[in-house]
Tab-separated table of C-alpha atoms in Angstrom:
chain	number	residue	atom	x	y	z
A	1	UNK	CA	16.470	63.520	-6.594
A	2	UNK	CA	19.943	64.203	-7.967
A	3	UNK	CA	20.270	67.400	-10.016
A	4	UNK	CA	22.021	67.986	-13.326
A	5	UNK	CA	24.260	71.043	-13.004
A	6	UNK	CA	25.002	73.094	-16.118
A	7	UNK	CA	25.582	76.639	-14.867
A	8	UNK	CA	28.660	76.119	-12.661
A	9	UNK	CA	31.738	73.873	-12.619
A	10	UNK	CA	33.308	71.661	-9.955
A	11	UNK	CA	36.213	74.089	-9.714
A	12	UNK	CA	33.823	76.948	-8.985
A	13	UNK	CA	31.869	74.855	-6.458
A	14	UNK	CA	34.910	73.440	-4.624
A	15	UNK	CA	34.690	69.824	-5.797
A	16	UNK	CA	37.656	67.774	-7.026
A	17	UNK	CA	38.348	64.346	-8.444
A	18	UNK	CA	40.121	62.376	-5.700
A	19	UNK	CA	42.964	59.992	-6.448
A	20	UNK	CA	42.138	56.317	-6.855
A	21	UNK	CA	44.314	55.524	-3.845
A	22	UNK	CA	42.100	57.644	-1.568
A	23	UNK	CA	39.360	56.010	0.517
A	24	UNK	CA	36.535	54.459	-1.511
A	25	UNK	CA	32.919	53.578	-0.758
A	26	UNK	CA	32.210	51.080	-3.536
A	27	UNK	CA	33.034	49.866	-7.030
A	28	UNK	CA	30.553	49.902	-9.932
A	29	UNK	CA	30.612	47.349	-12.771
A	30	UNK	CA	28.440	46.379	-15.774
A	31	UNK	CA	27.734	42.764	-16.771
A	32	UNK	CA	28.972	41.913	-20.308
A	33	UNK	CA	26.746	40.435	-22.999
A	34	UNK	CA	27.364	42.172	-26.329
A	35	UNK	CA	27.927	39.309	-28.845
A	36	UNK	CA	30.018	41.291	-31.331
A	37	UNK	CA	32.519	42.206	-28.598
A	38	UNK	CA	32.551	39.086	-26.398
A	39	UNK	CA	32.967	35.628	-27.893
A	40	UNK	CA	30.851	32.538	-27.187
A	41	UNK	CA	27.807	34.506	-26.091
A	42	UNK	CA	29.962	36.398	-23.568
A	43	UNK	CA	30.097	33.359	-21.247
A	44	UNK	CA	33.927	33.339	-20.888
A	45	UNK	CA	33.928	37.106	-20.320
A	46	UNK	CA	31.173	36.798	-17.731
A	47	UNK	CA	33.298	34.289	-15.825
A	48	UNK	CA	36.200	36.769	-15.845
A	49	UNK	CA	33.976	39.686	-14.786
A	50	UNK	CA	32.616	37.583	-11.920
A	51	UNK	CA	36.169	36.796	-10.799
A	52	UNK	CA	37.082	40.499	-10.809
A	53	UNK	CA	33.931	41.374	-8.854
A	54	UNK	CA	34.636	38.652	-6.288
A	55	UNK	CA	38.225	39.856	-5.847
A	56	UNK	CA	37.133	43.467	-5.353
A	57	UNK	CA	34.378	42.430	-2.917
A	58	UNK	CA	37.057	41.112	-0.545
A	59	UNK	CA	37.903	44.741	0.143
A	60	UNK	CA	34.758	46.815	-0.446
A	61	UNK	CA	31.210	46.844	-1.777
A	62	UNK	CA	30.559	46.009	-5.437
A	63	UNK	CA	27.424	46.898	-7.414
A	64	UNK	CA	26.927	45.095	-10.727
A	65	UNK	CA	24.570	46.560	-13.335
A	66	UNK	CA	22.874	44.110	-15.700
A	67	UNK	CA	20.405	44.361	-18.563
A	68	UNK	CA	16.861	42.999	-18.162
A	69	UNK	CA	17.777	40.040	-20.365
A	70	UNK	CA	20.869	39.215	-18.292
A	71	UNK	CA	19.663	40.062	-14.797
A	72	UNK	CA	18.852	36.525	-13.670
A	73	UNK	CA	21.991	35.023	-15.197
A	74	UNK	CA	24.092	37.745	-13.588
A	75	UNK	CA	22.437	37.323	-10.204
A	76	UNK	CA	23.035	33.574	-10.219
A	77	UNK	CA	26.648	34.020	-11.364
A	78	UNK	CA	27.716	36.271	-8.499
A	79	UNK	CA	28.019	35.805	-4.730
A	80	UNK	CA	24.949	36.958	-2.803
A	81	UNK	CA	26.821	39.817	-1.124
A	82	UNK	CA	27.375	41.505	-4.516
A	83	UNK	CA	24.358	43.664	-5.305
A	84	UNK	CA	22.860	43.454	-8.817
A	85	UNK	CA	20.759	46.300	-10.262
A	86	UNK	CA	18.923	46.212	-13.576
A	87	UNK	CA	20.151	48.815	-16.083
A	88	UNK	CA	20.397	48.993	-19.870
A	89	UNK	CA	23.645	49.850	-21.631
A	90	UNK	CA	25.352	49.267	-24.971
A	91	UNK	CA	28.381	47.509	-23.450
A	92	UNK	CA	30.245	46.910	-20.206
A	93	UNK	CA	32.969	49.593	-20.010
A	94	UNK	CA	31.831	51.489	-16.928
A	95	UNK	CA	35.187	53.254	-16.494
A	96	UNK	CA	34.349	55.164	-19.673
A	97	UNK	CA	30.548	55.324	-19.606
A	98	UNK	CA	30.093	55.791	-15.871
A	99	UNK	CA	30.534	59.043	-13.950
A	100	UNK	CA	33.785	60.488	-12.659
A	101	UNK	CA	32.980	61.064	-8.997
A	102	UNK	CA	33.980	64.239	-7.172
A	103	UNK	CA	34.221	65.178	-3.493
A	104	UNK	CA	34.570	68.328	-1.425
A	105	UNK	CA	35.964	68.836	2.067
A	106	UNK	CA	32.494	68.976	3.634
A	107	UNK	CA	31.513	65.398	2.834
A	108	UNK	CA	29.771	66.248	-0.437
A	109	UNK	CA	29.632	63.909	-3.424
A	110	UNK	CA	29.062	64.960	-7.037
A	111	UNK	CA	29.965	63.553	-10.434
A	112	UNK	CA	31.002	64.486	-13.952
A	113	UNK	CA	28.664	63.099	-16.595
A	114	UNK	CA	30.914	63.312	-19.645
A	115	UNK	CA	29.456	63.050	-23.115
A	116	UNK	CA	30.273	59.568	-24.478
A	117	UNK	CA	30.583	58.673	-28.179
A	118	UNK	CA	32.108	55.158	-28.172
A	119	UNK	CA	35.735	56.343	-28.375
A	120	UNK	CA	35.484	58.460	-31.502
A	121	UNK	CA	31.899	58.712	-32.688
A	122	UNK	CA	31.338	58.373	-36.406
A	123	UNK	CA	35.008	59.211	-37.056
A	124	UNK	CA	36.609	56.103	-35.558
A	125	UNK	CA	34.284	54.898	-32.795
A	126	UNK	CA	34.035	51.178	-32.028
A	127	UNK	CA	30.273	50.726	-32.294
A	128	UNK	CA	26.996	52.446	-33.042
A	129	UNK	CA	24.625	53.315	-31.461
A	130	UNK	CA	25.969	54.352	-28.061
A	131	UNK	CA	22.884	56.157	-26.758
A	132	UNK	CA	22.322	53.835	-23.782
A	133	UNK	CA	25.986	54.047	-22.770
A	134	UNK	CA	25.733	57.836	-22.774
A	135	UNK	CA	22.978	57.571	-20.161
A	136	UNK	CA	24.869	55.278	-17.770
A	137	UNK	CA	26.683	58.072	-15.913
A	138	UNK	CA	23.434	59.885	-15.195
A	139	UNK	CA	21.748	56.705	-13.970
A	140	UNK	CA	24.637	55.765	-11.671
A	141	UNK	CA	24.688	59.328	-10.362
A	142	UNK	CA	20.996	59.014	-9.508
A	143	UNK	CA	21.577	55.713	-7.698
A	144	UNK	CA	24.499	57.225	-5.789
A	145	UNK	CA	22.363	60.327	-4.980
A	146	UNK	CA	25.052	62.546	-6.490
A	147	UNK	CA	24.333	65.788	-8.344
A	148	UNK	CA	26.138	65.702	-11.680
A	149	UNK	CA	27.814	68.128	-14.062
A	150	UNK	CA	26.823	67.296	-17.647
A	151	UNK	CA	29.398	68.230	-20.308
A	152	UNK	CA	27.055	68.186	-23.291
A	153	UNK	CA	29.677	69.624	-25.658
A	154	UNK	CA	32.748	67.817	-24.332
A	155	UNK	CA	33.620	64.127	-24.869
A	156	UNK	CA	35.784	62.320	-22.316
A	157	UNK	CA	36.194	58.809	-20.894
A	158	UNK	CA	37.330	57.890	-17.412
A	159	UNK	CA	40.120	55.666	-18.747
A	160	UNK	CA	41.776	58.665	-20.372
A	161	UNK	CA	42.642	60.414	-17.088
A	162	UNK	CA	44.415	59.709	-13.800
A	163	UNK	CA	44.772	62.189	-10.939
A	164	UNK	CA	46.939	62.424	-7.843
A	165	UNK	CA	44.145	64.148	-5.901
A	166	UNK	CA	46.420	67.128	-5.281
A	167	UNK	CA	45.930	69.130	-8.439
A	168	UNK	CA	47.671	67.017	-11.109
A	169	UNK	CA	46.039	65.112	-13.973
A	170	UNK	CA	47.798	62.671	-16.297
A	171	UNK	CA	46.590	61.942	-19.852
A	172	UNK	CA	47.762	61.337	-23.449
A	173	UNK	CA	47.758	63.509	-26.547
A	174	UNK	CA	46.876	60.492	-28.693
A	175	UNK	CA	43.523	60.209	-26.945
A	176	UNK	CA	42.380	63.679	-25.947
A	177	UNK	CA	43.541	65.301	-29.187
A	178	UNK	CA	42.032	62.594	-31.418
A	179	UNK	CA	39.736	63.930	-34.181
A	180	UNK	CA	36.714	61.878	-33.120
A	181	UNK	CA	36.297	63.464	-29.690
A	182	UNK	CA	36.539	67.253	-29.536
A	183	UNK	CA	37.836	68.344	-32.964
A	184	UNK	CA	36.902	71.987	-32.489
A	185	UNK	CA	39.006	72.357	-29.348
A	186	UNK	CA	42.712	73.129	-28.995
A	187	UNK	CA	45.017	71.473	-26.491
A	188	UNK	CA	44.710	74.594	-24.346
A	189	UNK	CA	40.893	74.445	-24.549
A	190	UNK	CA	40.953	70.832	-23.356
A	191	UNK	CA	43.307	71.701	-20.490
A	192	UNK	CA	40.874	74.410	-19.411
A	193	UNK	CA	38.017	71.877	-19.376
A	194	UNK	CA	40.047	69.398	-17.319
A	195	UNK	CA	41.015	72.068	-14.823
A	196	UNK	CA	37.415	73.295	-14.557
A	197	UNK	CA	35.748	69.884	-14.213
A	198	UNK	CA	38.370	67.935	-12.260
A	199	UNK	CA	39.534	70.950	-10.244
A	200	UNK	CA	43.192	70.415	-11.078
A	201	UNK	CA	45.984	72.924	-11.594
A	202	UNK	CA	48.365	71.063	-13.905
A	203	UNK	CA	47.872	68.620	-16.790
A	204	UNK	CA	50.728	66.251	-17.633
A	205	UNK	CA	50.619	65.033	-21.239
A	206	UNK	CA	52.224	61.827	-22.455
A	207	UNK	CA	52.383	61.580	-26.219
A	208	UNK	CA	50.960	58.125	-26.943
A	209	UNK	CA	49.054	55.229	-25.481
A	210	UNK	CA	49.386	51.608	-26.599
A	211	UNK	CA	45.928	51.093	-28.125
A	212	UNK	CA	45.478	53.504	-31.054
A	213	UNK	CA	42.819	51.291	-32.633
A	214	UNK	CA	40.680	50.779	-29.520
A	215	UNK	CA	40.496	53.835	-27.257
A	216	UNK	CA	42.985	56.043	-29.121
A	217	UNK	CA	45.524	55.615	-26.350
A	218	UNK	CA	43.963	55.662	-22.887
A	219	UNK	CA	46.370	56.541	-20.105
A	220	UNK	CA	45.233	53.697	-17.823
A	221	UNK	CA	47.173	51.128	-19.875
A	222	UNK	CA	50.399	53.143	-19.689
A	223	UNK	CA	50.789	55.139	-16.469
A	224	UNK	CA	49.060	56.144	-13.243
A	225	UNK	CA	49.709	57.811	-9.901
A	226	UNK	CA	50.746	55.568	-7.015
A	227	UNK	CA	50.694	58.329	-4.405
A	228	UNK	CA	51.401	62.083	-4.485
A	229	UNK	CA	54.723	62.643	-6.188
A	230	UNK	CA	54.985	59.064	-7.490
A	231	UNK	CA	53.794	57.393	-10.694
A	232	UNK	CA	53.911	53.911	-12.209
A	233	UNK	CA	54.631	53.202	-15.870
A	234	UNK	CA	54.788	50.153	-18.124
A	235	UNK	CA	58.349	49.311	-19.107
A	236	UNK	CA	60.170	46.822	-21.300
A	237	UNK	CA	63.659	46.613	-22.785
A	238	UNK	CA	62.557	44.022	-25.340
A	239	UNK	CA	62.742	45.828	-28.667
A	240	UNK	CA	60.492	43.234	-30.284
A	241	UNK	CA	57.675	44.011	-27.864
A	242	UNK	CA	54.864	45.953	-29.603
A	243	UNK	CA	54.759	48.387	-26.673
A	244	UNK	CA	58.540	48.955	-26.473
A	245	UNK	CA	58.716	52.430	-28.009
A	246	UNK	CA	55.667	53.776	-26.168
A	247	UNK	CA	56.825	52.414	-22.815
A	248	UNK	CA	60.326	53.850	-23.232
A	249	UNK	CA	59.016	57.260	-24.269
A	250	UNK	CA	56.473	57.342	-21.434
A	251	UNK	CA	59.051	56.402	-18.805
A	252	UNK	CA	61.555	58.994	-19.985
A	253	UNK	CA	58.885	61.692	-20.187
A	254	UNK	CA	57.471	60.980	-16.740
A	255	UNK	CA	60.925	61.126	-15.166
A	256	UNK	CA	61.327	64.689	-16.450
A	257	UNK	CA	57.938	65.885	-15.180
A	258	UNK	CA	56.914	67.772	-12.060
A	259	UNK	CA	53.455	67.726	-10.524
A	260	UNK	CA	51.221	70.627	-9.479
A	261	UNK	CA	53.115	70.892	-6.196
A	262	UNK	CA	56.453	71.196	-8.008
A	263	UNK	CA	57.682	67.714	-7.063
A	264	UNK	CA	59.738	65.831	-9.665
A	265	UNK	CA	57.983	62.521	-10.165
A	266	UNK	CA	59.448	59.297	-8.838
A	267	UNK	CA	58.584	56.682	-11.475
A	268	UNK	CA	58.099	52.964	-10.754
A	269	UNK	CA	58.496	50.414	-13.560
A	270	UNK	CA	55.855	47.760	-14.229
A	271	UNK	CA	56.854	44.959	-16.582
A	272	UNK	CA	54.979	43.922	-19.728
A	273	UNK	CA	53.944	40.329	-20.446
A	274	UNK	CA	56.896	38.372	-21.817
A	275	UNK	CA	54.811	37.235	-24.787
A	276	UNK	CA	52.278	39.589	-26.403
A	277	UNK	CA	48.686	38.457	-25.977
A	278	UNK	CA	46.947	37.942	-29.303
A	279	UNK	CA	43.466	36.833	-30.305
A	280	UNK	CA	43.686	33.022	-30.549
A	281	UNK	CA	43.115	30.904	-33.656
A	282	UNK	CA	39.426	30.405	-34.264
A	283	UNK	CA	38.499	33.527	-32.298
A	284	UNK	CA	35.080	34.628	-33.455
A	285	UNK	CA	32.340	36.967	-32.309
A	286	UNK	CA	28.982	37.730	-33.846
A	287	UNK	CA	28.933	40.150	-36.747
A	288	UNK	CA	26.777	43.206	-36.110
A	289	UNK	CA	26.244	46.368	-38.110
A	290	UNK	CA	27.877	49.417	-36.566
A	291	UNK	CA	30.782	47.562	-34.927
A	292	UNK	CA	34.290	46.594	-35.974
A	293	UNK	CA	35.286	42.960	-36.483
A	294	UNK	CA	38.291	41.535	-34.596
A	295	UNK	CA	40.506	38.924	-36.247
A	296	UNK	CA	42.601	36.013	-34.882
A	297	UNK	CA	46.203	37.141	-34.468
A	298	UNK	CA	45.304	40.734	-33.565
A	299	UNK	CA	47.497	42.073	-30.755
A	300	UNK	CA	45.562	42.644	-27.533
A	301	UNK	CA	46.200	45.517	-25.150
A	302	UNK	CA	47.480	43.354	-22.308
A	303	UNK	CA	48.979	45.696	-19.724
A	304	UNK	CA	49.592	44.884	-16.061
A	305	UNK	CA	49.226	48.623	-15.430
A	306	UNK	CA	45.456	48.372	-16.013
A	307	UNK	CA	44.968	47.431	-12.354
A	308	UNK	CA	42.400	48.773	-9.889
A	309	UNK	CA	43.355	50.262	-6.523
A	310	UNK	CA	40.818	49.473	-3.783
A	311	UNK	CA	40.680	49.865	-0.006
A	312	UNK	CA	43.521	47.689	1.253
A	313	UNK	CA	44.183	46.012	-2.074
A	314	UNK	CA	45.173	46.221	-5.750
A	315	UNK	CA	43.413	43.989	-8.291
A	316	UNK	CA	45.963	43.069	-10.978
A	317	UNK	CA	45.503	41.510	-14.461
A	318	UNK	CA	47.072	38.130	-15.113
A	319	UNK	CA	47.473	36.414	-18.472
A	320	UNK	CA	49.030	33.023	-17.817
A	321	UNK	CA	52.336	34.637	-18.774
A	322	UNK	CA	55.777	34.067	-17.314
A	323	UNK	CA	55.817	37.663	-16.012
A	324	UNK	CA	52.522	37.402	-14.091
A	325	UNK	CA	54.298	36.792	-10.784
A	326	UNK	CA	56.837	39.552	-11.390
A	327	UNK	CA	54.044	42.043	-12.099
A	328	UNK	CA	52.261	41.091	-8.875
A	329	UNK	CA	55.506	41.537	-6.942
A	330	UNK	CA	56.302	44.906	-8.531
A	331	UNK	CA	52.809	46.274	-7.958
A	332	UNK	CA	52.651	44.872	-4.433
A	333	UNK	CA	55.940	46.616	-3.606
A	334	UNK	CA	54.538	49.929	-4.886
A	335	UNK	CA	51.593	49.697	-2.498
A	336	UNK	CA	52.822	48.703	0.974
A	337	UNK	CA	49.855	48.018	3.217
A	338	UNK	CA	47.720	46.797	0.297
A	339	UNK	CA	47.347	43.221	-0.891
A	340	UNK	CA	48.037	42.603	-4.586
A	341	UNK	CA	45.470	40.126	-5.922
A	342	UNK	CA	45.815	38.659	-9.393
A	343	UNK	CA	42.839	37.791	-11.614
A	344	UNK	CA	43.023	36.020	-14.976
A	345	UNK	CA	41.715	38.527	-17.529
A	346	UNK	CA	42.552	37.194	-21.000
A	347	UNK	CA	38.869	37.066	-21.926
A	348	UNK	CA	38.444	40.720	-20.921
A	349	UNK	CA	41.514	41.679	-22.947
A	350	UNK	CA	40.047	39.815	-25.934
A	351	UNK	CA	37.116	42.245	-25.743
A	352	UNK	CA	39.391	45.300	-25.779
A	353	UNK	CA	39.928	46.267	-22.145
A	354	UNK	CA	40.936	45.110	-18.677
A	355	UNK	CA	40.252	45.425	-14.946
A	356	UNK	CA	40.488	49.203	-14.736
A	357	UNK	CA	38.322	49.565	-17.838
A	358	UNK	CA	35.428	47.523	-16.382
A	359	UNK	CA	35.349	49.187	-12.961
A	360	UNK	CA	34.590	52.655	-11.621
A	361	UNK	CA	35.274	53.705	-8.040
A	362	UNK	CA	32.923	55.813	-5.951
A	363	UNK	CA	34.997	57.644	-3.326
A	364	UNK	CA	34.104	57.836	0.333
A	365	UNK	CA	33.084	61.193	1.756
A	366	UNK	CA	36.037	63.477	2.379
A	367	UNK	CA	35.709	65.483	5.594
A	368	UNK	CA	38.397	67.870	6.809
A	369	UNK	CA	39.155	67.702	10.509
A	370	UNK	CA	37.957	70.754	12.488
A	371	UNK	CA	41.570	71.882	12.937
A	372	UNK	CA	42.198	71.944	9.202
A	373	UNK	CA	41.346	75.421	8.010
A	374	UNK	CA	42.708	75.367	4.467
A	375	UNK	CA	40.974	73.602	1.578
A	376	UNK	CA	42.341	70.367	0.193
A	377	UNK	CA	44.737	70.577	-2.721
A	378	UNK	CA	42.988	71.587	-5.925
A	379	UNK	CA	39.927	73.086	-4.252
A	380	UNK	CA	38.536	76.337	-5.462
A	381	UNK	CA	38.691	79.366	-3.206
A	382	UNK	CA	35.395	80.717	-4.551
């Protein structure tokens, strides 16, 4: 049985969060059904989730979690080779509710079970209650047979961080310093937590994300690491684009940054959709107490940067936009040796997220070769 660890930290125990571009074992997902988030009984969203799962399963194992009420529908909607496991949750954002997996250089696997409060709790969270979502990380950790570190007094979501696997973590001030998460902590306090629980040595802060009203500015819509010393960033020169200012600021900031190894970052540009994606006329979801209503015409957080890196591939959002092909080309060029696969994700964007938001990678075991005597970057020397 997997243990819950509360007396030590990953840094102390020699575990680190690997980069997304390192070898993976599987991808976890959660089947959508919440009627106040997903329109038309979640049927269009379920079609999009199934397409993402099928694309990922070309490269590695996928496990889909589904509620008791949706288990049969989910099972019949997915290819047989995709495993379905029954699990309750409040919604389908496993990047944020699932665990952040950790590895050491001896083949060990552990996880961070962050406290989850629906992106802001009672201050500016998106729904209430979130009690079942807060249990998802522990349940996945049990299924993965991974001991977990529970941060009972620290709120964090997986979409708010990216790491290069060599001691550097990327995040935004808009998100991690928001009043609904950890209001009693300073920026320095939060850096200490990230260093202790991700086993990193340097935190790079961008100022803003592009979704202040959804996740308070998750990093995974704006920037990520492509490989050590290299990052990708959304970019547009169209001043009328709603993400223009944030993309310009993020690109300029990243270009001036150095990582934990002292390397100045090489920054790759990823285009934005030519036309902003908005909720269409007649868009309607169920009205439920404890959640926020979306309105037709609302701008959606449609970013090509919200892709998922998998073994041998990159799964990329597509919107039926003129820039879809350009985004696939740009991302494919950033990842030589991986196949860029596009999936239509408008229905996922309508719900407030994208491919990266609905997936969570479980890394493969990381074993040092016998000739390698020093620990991997970011490992503790304790």
